[in-house]
CSV table of C-alpha atoms in Angstrom, one decimal:
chain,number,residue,atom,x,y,z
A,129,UNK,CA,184.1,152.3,72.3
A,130,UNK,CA,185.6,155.6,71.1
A,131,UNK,CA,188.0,155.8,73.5
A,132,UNK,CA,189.5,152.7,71.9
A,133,UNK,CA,189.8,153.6,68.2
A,134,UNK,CA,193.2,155.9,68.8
A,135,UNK,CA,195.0,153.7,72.0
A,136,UNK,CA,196.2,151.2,73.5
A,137,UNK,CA,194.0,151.3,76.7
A,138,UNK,CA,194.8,149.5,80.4
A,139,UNK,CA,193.3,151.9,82.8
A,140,UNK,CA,190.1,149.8,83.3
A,141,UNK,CA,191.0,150.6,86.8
A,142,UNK,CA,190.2,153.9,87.0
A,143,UNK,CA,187.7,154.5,84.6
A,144,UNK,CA,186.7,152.2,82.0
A,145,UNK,CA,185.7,153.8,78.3
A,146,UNK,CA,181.9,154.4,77.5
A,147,UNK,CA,180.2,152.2,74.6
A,148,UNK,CA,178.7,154.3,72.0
A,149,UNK,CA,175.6,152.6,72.6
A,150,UNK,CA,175.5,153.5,76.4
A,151,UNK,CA,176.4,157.0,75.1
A,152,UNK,CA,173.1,156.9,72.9
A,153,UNK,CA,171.2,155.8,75.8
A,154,UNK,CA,172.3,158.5,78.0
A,155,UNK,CA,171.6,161.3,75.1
A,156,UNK,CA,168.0,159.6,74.5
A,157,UNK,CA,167.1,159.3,78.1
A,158,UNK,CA,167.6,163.3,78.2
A,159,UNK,CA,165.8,163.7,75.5
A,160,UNK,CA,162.7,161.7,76.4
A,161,UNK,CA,162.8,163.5,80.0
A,162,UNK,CA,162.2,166.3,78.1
A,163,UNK,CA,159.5,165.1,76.0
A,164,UNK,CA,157.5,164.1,79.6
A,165,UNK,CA,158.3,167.3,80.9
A,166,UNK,CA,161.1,167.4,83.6
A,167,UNK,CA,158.9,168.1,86.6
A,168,UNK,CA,155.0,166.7,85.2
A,169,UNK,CA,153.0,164.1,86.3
A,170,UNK,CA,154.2,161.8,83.4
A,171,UNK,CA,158.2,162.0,84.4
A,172,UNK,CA,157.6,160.0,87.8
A,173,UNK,CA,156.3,156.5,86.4
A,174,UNK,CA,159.2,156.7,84.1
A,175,UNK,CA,161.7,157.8,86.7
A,176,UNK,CA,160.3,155.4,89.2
A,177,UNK,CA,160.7,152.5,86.2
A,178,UNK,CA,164.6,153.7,85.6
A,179,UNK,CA,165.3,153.8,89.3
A,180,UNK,CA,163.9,150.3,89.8
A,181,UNK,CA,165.5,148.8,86.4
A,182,UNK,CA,169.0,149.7,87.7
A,183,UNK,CA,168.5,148.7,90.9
A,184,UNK,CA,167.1,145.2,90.4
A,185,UNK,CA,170.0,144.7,87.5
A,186,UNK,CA,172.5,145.9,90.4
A,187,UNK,CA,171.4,143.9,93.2
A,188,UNK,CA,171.2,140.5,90.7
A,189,UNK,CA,175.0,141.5,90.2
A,190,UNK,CA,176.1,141.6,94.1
A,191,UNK,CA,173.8,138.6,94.6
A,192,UNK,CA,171.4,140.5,97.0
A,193,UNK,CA,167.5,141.2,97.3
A,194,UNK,CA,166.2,145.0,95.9
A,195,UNK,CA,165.8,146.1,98.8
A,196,UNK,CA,169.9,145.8,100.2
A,197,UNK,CA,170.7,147.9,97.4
A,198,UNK,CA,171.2,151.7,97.1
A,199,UNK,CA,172.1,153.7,94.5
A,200,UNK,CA,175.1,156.3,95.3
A,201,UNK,CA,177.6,158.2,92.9
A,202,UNK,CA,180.6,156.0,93.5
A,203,UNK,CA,182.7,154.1,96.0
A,204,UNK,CA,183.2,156.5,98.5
A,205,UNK,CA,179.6,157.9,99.0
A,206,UNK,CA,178.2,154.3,99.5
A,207,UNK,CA,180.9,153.8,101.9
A,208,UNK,CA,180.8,157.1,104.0
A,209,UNK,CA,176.8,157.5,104.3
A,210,UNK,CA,176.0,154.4,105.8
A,211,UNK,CA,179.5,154.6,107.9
A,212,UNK,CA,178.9,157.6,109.3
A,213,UNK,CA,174.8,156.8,110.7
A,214,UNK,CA,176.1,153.9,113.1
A,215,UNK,CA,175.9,153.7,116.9
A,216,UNK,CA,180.0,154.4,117.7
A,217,UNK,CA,181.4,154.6,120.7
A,218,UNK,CA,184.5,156.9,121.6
A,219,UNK,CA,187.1,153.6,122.0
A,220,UNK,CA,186.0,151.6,119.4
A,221,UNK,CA,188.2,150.5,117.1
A,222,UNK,CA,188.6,151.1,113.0
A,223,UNK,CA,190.7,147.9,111.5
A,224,UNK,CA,192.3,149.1,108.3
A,225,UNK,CA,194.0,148.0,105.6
A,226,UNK,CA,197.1,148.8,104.8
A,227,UNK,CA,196.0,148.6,101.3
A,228,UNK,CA,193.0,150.6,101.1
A,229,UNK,CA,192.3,153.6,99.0
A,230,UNK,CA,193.0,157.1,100.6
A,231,UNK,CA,189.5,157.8,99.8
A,232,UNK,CA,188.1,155.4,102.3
A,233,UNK,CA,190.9,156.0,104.4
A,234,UNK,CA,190.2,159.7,104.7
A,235,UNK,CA,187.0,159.4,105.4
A,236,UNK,CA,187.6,156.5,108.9
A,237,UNK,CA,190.5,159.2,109.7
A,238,UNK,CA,187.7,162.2,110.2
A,239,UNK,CA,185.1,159.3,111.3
A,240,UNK,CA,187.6,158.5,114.2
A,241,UNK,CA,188.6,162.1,114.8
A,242,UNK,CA,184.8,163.2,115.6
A,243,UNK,CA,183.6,160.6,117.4
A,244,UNK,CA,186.8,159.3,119.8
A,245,UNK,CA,187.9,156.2,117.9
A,246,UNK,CA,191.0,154.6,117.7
A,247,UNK,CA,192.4,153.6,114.1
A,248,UNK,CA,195.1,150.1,113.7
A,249,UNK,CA,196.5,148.9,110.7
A,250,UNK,CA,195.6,145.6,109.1
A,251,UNK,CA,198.5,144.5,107.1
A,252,UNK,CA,197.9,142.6,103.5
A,253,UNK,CA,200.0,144.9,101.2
A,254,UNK,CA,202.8,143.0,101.0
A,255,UNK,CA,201.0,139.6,99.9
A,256,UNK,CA,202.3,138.2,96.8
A,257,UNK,CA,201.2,134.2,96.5
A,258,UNK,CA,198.3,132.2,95.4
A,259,UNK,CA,194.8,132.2,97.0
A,260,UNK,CA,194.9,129.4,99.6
A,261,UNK,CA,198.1,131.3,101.0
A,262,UNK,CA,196.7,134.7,100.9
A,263,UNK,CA,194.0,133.5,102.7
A,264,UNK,CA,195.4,132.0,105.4
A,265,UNK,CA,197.6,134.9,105.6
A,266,UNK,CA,194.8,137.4,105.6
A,267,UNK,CA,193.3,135.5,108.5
A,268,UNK,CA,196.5,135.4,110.3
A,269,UNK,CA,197.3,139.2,110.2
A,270,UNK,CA,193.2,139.8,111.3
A,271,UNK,CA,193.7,137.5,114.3
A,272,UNK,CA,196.4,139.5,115.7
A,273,UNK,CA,194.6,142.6,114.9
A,274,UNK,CA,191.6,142.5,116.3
A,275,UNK,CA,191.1,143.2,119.8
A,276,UNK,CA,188.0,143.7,122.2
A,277,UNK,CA,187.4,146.8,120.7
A,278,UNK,CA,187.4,146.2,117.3
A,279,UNK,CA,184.2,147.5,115.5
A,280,UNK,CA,184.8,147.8,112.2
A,281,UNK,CA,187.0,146.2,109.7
A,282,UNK,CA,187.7,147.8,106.0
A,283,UNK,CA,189.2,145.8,103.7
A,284,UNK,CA,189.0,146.0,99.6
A,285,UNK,CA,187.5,142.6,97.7
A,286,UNK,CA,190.7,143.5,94.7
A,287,UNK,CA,193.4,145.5,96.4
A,288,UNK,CA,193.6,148.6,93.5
A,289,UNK,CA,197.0,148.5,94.5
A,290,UNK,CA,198.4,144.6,93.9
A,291,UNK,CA,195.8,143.3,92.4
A,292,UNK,CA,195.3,140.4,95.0
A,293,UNK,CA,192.4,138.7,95.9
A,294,UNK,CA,190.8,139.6,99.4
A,295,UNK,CA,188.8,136.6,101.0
A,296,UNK,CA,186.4,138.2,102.1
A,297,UNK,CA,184.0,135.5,103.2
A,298,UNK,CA,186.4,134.1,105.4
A,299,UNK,CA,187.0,136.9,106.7
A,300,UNK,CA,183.3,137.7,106.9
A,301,UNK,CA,183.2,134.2,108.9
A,302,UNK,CA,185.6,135.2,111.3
A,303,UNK,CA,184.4,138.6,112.3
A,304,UNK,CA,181.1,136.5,113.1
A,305,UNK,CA,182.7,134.9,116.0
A,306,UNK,CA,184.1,137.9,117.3
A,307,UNK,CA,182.2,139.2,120.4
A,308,UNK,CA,181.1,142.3,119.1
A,309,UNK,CA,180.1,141.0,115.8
A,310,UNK,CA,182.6,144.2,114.0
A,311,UNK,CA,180.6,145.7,110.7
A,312,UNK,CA,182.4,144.9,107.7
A,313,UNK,CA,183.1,147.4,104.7
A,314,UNK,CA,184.4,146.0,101.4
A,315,UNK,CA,185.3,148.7,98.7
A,316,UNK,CA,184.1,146.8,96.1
A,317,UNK,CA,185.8,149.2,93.2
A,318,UNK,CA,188.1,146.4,91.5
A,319,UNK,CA,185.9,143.7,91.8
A,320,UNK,CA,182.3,144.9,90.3
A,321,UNK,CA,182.5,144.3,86.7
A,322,UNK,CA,185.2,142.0,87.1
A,323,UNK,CA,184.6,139.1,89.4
A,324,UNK,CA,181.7,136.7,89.1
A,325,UNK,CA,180.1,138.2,92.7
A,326,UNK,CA,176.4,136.3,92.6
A,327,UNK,CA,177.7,132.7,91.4
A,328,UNK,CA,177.8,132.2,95.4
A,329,UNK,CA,174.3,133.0,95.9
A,330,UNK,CA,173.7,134.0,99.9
A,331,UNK,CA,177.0,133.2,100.6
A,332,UNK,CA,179.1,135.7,98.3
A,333,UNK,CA,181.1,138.6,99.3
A,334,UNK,CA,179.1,140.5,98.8
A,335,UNK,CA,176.2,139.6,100.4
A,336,UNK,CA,178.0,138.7,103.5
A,337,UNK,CA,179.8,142.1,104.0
A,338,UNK,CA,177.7,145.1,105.7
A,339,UNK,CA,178.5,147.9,103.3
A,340,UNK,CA,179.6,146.3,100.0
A,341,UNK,CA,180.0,149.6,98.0
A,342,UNK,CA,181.2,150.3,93.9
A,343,UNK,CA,181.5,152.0,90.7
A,344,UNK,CA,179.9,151.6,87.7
A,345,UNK,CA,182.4,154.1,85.5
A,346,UNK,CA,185.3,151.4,86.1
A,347,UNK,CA,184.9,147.6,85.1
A,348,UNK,CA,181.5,147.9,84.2
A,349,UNK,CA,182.5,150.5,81.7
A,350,UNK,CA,179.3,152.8,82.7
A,351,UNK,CA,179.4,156.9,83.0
A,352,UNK,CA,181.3,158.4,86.0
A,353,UNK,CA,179.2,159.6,89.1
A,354,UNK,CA,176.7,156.5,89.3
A,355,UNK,CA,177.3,153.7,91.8
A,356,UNK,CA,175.9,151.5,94.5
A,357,UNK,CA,176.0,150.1,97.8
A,358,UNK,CA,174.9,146.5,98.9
A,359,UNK,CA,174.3,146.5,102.4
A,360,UNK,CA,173.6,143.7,105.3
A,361,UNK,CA,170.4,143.3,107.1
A,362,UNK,CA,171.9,144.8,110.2
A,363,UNK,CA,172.9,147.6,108.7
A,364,UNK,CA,169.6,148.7,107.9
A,365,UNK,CA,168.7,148.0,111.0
A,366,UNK,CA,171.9,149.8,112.8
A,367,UNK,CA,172.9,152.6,110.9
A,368,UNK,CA,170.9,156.0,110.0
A,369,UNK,CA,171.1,158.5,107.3
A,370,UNK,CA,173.1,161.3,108.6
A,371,UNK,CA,172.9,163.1,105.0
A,372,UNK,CA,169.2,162.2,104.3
A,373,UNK,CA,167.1,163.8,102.1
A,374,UNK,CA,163.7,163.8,100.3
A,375,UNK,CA,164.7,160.4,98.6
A,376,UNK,CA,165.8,158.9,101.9
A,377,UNK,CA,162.0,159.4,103.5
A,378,UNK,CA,158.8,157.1,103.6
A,379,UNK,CA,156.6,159.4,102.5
A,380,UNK,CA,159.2,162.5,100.3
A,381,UNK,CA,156.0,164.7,100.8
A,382,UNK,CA,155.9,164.5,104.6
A,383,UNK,CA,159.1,166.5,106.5
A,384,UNK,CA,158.1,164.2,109.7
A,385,UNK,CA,158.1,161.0,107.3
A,386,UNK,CA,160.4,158.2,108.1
A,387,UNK,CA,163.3,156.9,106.8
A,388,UNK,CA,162.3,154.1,104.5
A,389,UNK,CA,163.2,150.9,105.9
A,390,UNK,CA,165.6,149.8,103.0
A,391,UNK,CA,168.6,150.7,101.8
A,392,UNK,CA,166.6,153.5,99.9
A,393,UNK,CA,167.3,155.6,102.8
A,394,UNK,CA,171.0,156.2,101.8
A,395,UNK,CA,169.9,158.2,98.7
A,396,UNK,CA,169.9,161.5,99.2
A,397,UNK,CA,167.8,163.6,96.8
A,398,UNK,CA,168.3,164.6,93.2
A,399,UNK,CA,170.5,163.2,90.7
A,400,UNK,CA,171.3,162.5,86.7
A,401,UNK,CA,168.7,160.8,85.8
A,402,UNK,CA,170.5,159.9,82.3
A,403,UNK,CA,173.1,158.2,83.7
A,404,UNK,CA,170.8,155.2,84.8
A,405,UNK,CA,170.1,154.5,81.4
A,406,UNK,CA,173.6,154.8,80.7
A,407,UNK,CA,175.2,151.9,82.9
A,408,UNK,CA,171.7,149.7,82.3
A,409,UNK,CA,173.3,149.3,79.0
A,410,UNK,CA,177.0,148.8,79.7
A,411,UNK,CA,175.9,146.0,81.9
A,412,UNK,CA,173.4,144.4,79.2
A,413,UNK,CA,176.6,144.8,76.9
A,414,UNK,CA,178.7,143.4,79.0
A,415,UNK,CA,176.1,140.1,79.5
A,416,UNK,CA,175.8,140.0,75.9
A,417,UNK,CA,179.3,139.1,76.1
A,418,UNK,CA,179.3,136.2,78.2
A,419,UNK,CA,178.2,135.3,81.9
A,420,UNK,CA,180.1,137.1,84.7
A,421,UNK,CA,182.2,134.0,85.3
A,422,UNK,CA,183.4,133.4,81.2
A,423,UNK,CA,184.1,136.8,81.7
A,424,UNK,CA,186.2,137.2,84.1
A,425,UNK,CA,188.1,133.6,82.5
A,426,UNK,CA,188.5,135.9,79.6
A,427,UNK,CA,189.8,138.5,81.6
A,428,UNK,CA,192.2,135.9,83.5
A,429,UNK,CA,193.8,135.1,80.1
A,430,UNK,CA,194.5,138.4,79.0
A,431,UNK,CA,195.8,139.5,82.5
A,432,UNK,CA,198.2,135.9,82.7
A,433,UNK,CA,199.6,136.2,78.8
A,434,UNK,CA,200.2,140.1,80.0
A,435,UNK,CA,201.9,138.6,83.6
A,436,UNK,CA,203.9,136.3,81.6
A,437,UNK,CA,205.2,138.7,79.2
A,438,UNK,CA,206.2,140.9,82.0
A,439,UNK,CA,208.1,137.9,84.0
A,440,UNK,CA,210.3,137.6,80.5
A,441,UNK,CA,211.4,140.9,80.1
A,442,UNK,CA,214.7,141.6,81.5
A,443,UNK,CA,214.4,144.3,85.0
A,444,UNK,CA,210.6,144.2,84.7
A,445,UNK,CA,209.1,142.5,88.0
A,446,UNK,CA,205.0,141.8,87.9
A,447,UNK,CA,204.3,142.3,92.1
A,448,UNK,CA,202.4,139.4,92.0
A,449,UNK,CA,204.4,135.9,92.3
A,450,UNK,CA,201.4,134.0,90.8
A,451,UNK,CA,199.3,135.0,87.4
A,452,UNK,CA,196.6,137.8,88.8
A,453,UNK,CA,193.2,136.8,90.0
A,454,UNK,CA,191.4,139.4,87.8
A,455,UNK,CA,192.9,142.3,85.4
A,456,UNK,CA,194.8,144.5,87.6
A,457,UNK,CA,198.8,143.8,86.8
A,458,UNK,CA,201.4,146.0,88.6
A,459,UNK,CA,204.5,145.7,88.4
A,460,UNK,CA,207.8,147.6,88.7
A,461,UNK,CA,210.7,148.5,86.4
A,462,UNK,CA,214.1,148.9,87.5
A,463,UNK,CA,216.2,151.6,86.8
A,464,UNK,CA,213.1,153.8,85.4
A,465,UNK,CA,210.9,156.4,87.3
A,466,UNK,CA,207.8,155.5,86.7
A,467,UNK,CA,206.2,158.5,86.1
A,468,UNK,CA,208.2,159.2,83.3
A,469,UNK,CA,207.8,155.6,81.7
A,470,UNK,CA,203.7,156.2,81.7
A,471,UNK,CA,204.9,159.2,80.1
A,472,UNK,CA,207.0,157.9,77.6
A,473,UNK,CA,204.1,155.2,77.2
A,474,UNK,CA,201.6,157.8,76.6
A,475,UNK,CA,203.5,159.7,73.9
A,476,UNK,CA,202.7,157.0,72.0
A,477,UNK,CA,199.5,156.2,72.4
A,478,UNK,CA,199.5,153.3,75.6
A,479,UNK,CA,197.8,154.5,78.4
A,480,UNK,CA,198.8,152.9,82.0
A,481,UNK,CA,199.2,154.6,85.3
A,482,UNK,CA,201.9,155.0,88.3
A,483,UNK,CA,200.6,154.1,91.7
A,484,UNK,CA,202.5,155.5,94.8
A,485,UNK,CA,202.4,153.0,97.3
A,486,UNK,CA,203.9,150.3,96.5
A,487,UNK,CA,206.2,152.5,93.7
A,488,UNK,CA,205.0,150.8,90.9
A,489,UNK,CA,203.0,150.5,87.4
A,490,UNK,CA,199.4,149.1,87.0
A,491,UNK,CA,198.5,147.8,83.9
A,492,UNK,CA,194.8,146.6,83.6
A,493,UNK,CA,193.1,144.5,81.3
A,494,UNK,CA,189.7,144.0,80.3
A,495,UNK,CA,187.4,141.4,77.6
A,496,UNK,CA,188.4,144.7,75.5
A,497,UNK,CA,192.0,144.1,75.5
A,498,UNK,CA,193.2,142.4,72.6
A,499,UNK,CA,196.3,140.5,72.0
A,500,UNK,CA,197.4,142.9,70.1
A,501,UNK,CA,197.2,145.6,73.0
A,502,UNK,CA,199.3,143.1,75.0
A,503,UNK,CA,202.1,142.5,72.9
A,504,UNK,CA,202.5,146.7,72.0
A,505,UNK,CA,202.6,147.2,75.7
A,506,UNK,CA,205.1,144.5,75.9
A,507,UNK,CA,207.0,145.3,72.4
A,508,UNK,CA,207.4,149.5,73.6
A,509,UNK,CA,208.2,148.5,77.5
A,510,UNK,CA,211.1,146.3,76.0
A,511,UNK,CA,212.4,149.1,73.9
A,512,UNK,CA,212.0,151.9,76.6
A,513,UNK,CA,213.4,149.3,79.1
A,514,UNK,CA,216.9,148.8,76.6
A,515,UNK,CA,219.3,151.7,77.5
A,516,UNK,CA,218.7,150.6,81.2
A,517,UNK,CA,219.7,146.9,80.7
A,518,UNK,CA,222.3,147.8,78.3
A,519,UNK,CA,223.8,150.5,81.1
């Protein structure tokens, strides 16, 4: 990784560095689309072989059939083109997290605003404990929530905030017995990459959520503006393109076609071809590696031994009470701005970032992060952290 060879790097979370080798890929996939001819009768095979590569290696990851699975440019277009194609009704309700990203939140805002529906809050922020109690928690908070009108809930898998552990198949369970059945949307952009999603088979999160929608430029380390979206059977069946395009239809040839009846009919119409060939081989680098679930063990240690260090420096506070489920660490500092400690961190060469609700730092680590990245972080916060303690 290039990006690593001048930095200490722990911004996995927002965009992970490229491999040189998916780098290749990308430059020779542009240069054999070339070779074909861009727009010949040779280029379509080979396109319709990329398209279906990816897809098949992205649905294996989410633990669903082909045919859930559509490919988007990132989190926000996966959640907002299926979200926007379903039957509302002016009253309905949108149950939010208080924790979700203002992307997604932007986007239920104007939903609600153009078609009559109510928004509430769904509070997990503030949860700071182990598993078993943040899911009983969780499922406290959504009981008093959700009302007769609830349609829709939206809550993250890894709140990009905390770093805590959504559970979203019991969450997924509960919604089930609701009345009206409320869709579920999972921003899935902490937790692709990172978790071990298929190890549940039929039962995982993300194929029990409706819209299960990611990244691959963060934990999977792939090029920015290529994603996906796993969505339920229901969806396909309830929600309509409201952005389609020639890639969206039956028949692209045919104006009057129809939609196709998989999730193919949330992409749109043109896009970087390149790119495919690009996260295909982040992902069979990342396998290379180890199985999703050693990964993610391996993440877990780097993430704990970085939670630890944290807990014994003096006016340092990790948010979370117990070691981290995955790689995202925040945590606060007292007596230091934040901004101007990633700052100070960046002028020499360690790169984390501030996030603004909670006030905090995020550190992330990755099966990239070495121990040596660890204790430098820990080594330059103590030193940066001195006059403060000493004042």
């Amino acid at each position: 990784m290039p990006a690593l060879a001048n930095k200490t790097y722990f911004n996995y979370g927002g965009q992970g560095p490229l491999p040189a080798p998916s780098l290749e890929a990308i430059t020779a996939s542009w240069r054999r689309i070339q070779e074909l001819g861009p727009f010949t009768g040779d280029i379509w095979p080979w396109l319709e072989r990329e398209l279906g590569s990816l897809r098949g290696t992205l649905a294996a990851l989410c633990g669903v059939p082909p045919q859930r699975l559509a490919l988007t440019e990132n989190v926000t277009s996966g959640c907002v083109l299926p979200l926007w194609g379903l039957p509302w009704q002016a009253g309905d309700q949108l149950l939010i997290s208080d924790a979700e990203h203002p992307g997604v939140v932007a986007a239920c805002r104007e939903l609600a605003r153009r078609e009559g529906l109510t928004i509430a809050a769904l509070k997990v922020k503030d949860l700071r404990h182990g598993p078993e109690a943040t899911e009983t928690a969780v499922l406290q908070s959504l009981e008093a929530a959700l009302t007769p009108r609830t349609r829709l809930v939206v809550l993250s898998h890894l709140l990009w905030n905390s770093g805590q552990l959504m559970p979203i198949e019991a969450v997924a369970q509960r919604l089930g017995e609701h009345p009206r059945h409320p869709w579920l949307l999972v921003d899935a952009a902490q937790s692709v990459g990172s978790l071990a999603l298929a190890e549940a088979g039929a039962g995982g999160a993300a194929a029990l959520a409706d819209i299960y929608a990611f990244t691959g430029h963060k934990w999977c380390c792939g090029p920015e503006g290529l994603g996906g979206v796993a969505l339920s059977e229901r969806m396909l069946t309830d929600s309509q393109p409201t952005m389609g395009g020639w890639r969206s239809l039956a028949s692209e040839t045919d104006g009057a076609s129809a939609w196709h009846g998989d999730a193919r009919r949330f992409e749109v119409a043109t896009s970087c071809a390149p790119l495919l060939a690009g996260l295909r081989t982040s992902l069979e680098l990342l396998e290379a590696v180890a199985p999703a679930p050693q990964r993610l063990a391996l993440i877990q240690q780097r993430s704990h031994s970085l939670w630890r260090g944290l807990r014994g420096l003096p006016g340092i506070r990790p948010l979370l009470e117990e070691p981290p489920p995955a790689g995202l660490v925040s945590f606060v500092v007292d007596g230091m701005e934040p901004g101007d400690l990633v700052r100070r961190l960046g002028q020499q060469g360690i790169w984390l970032r501030t996030l603004d609700d909670p006030d905090c730092l995020r550190a992330c680590t990755h099966i990239t992060t070495s121990e040596q990245d660890l204790e430098r972080l820990l080594e330059v916060l103590a030193e940066l952290t001195a006059p403060c303690r000493d004042s």
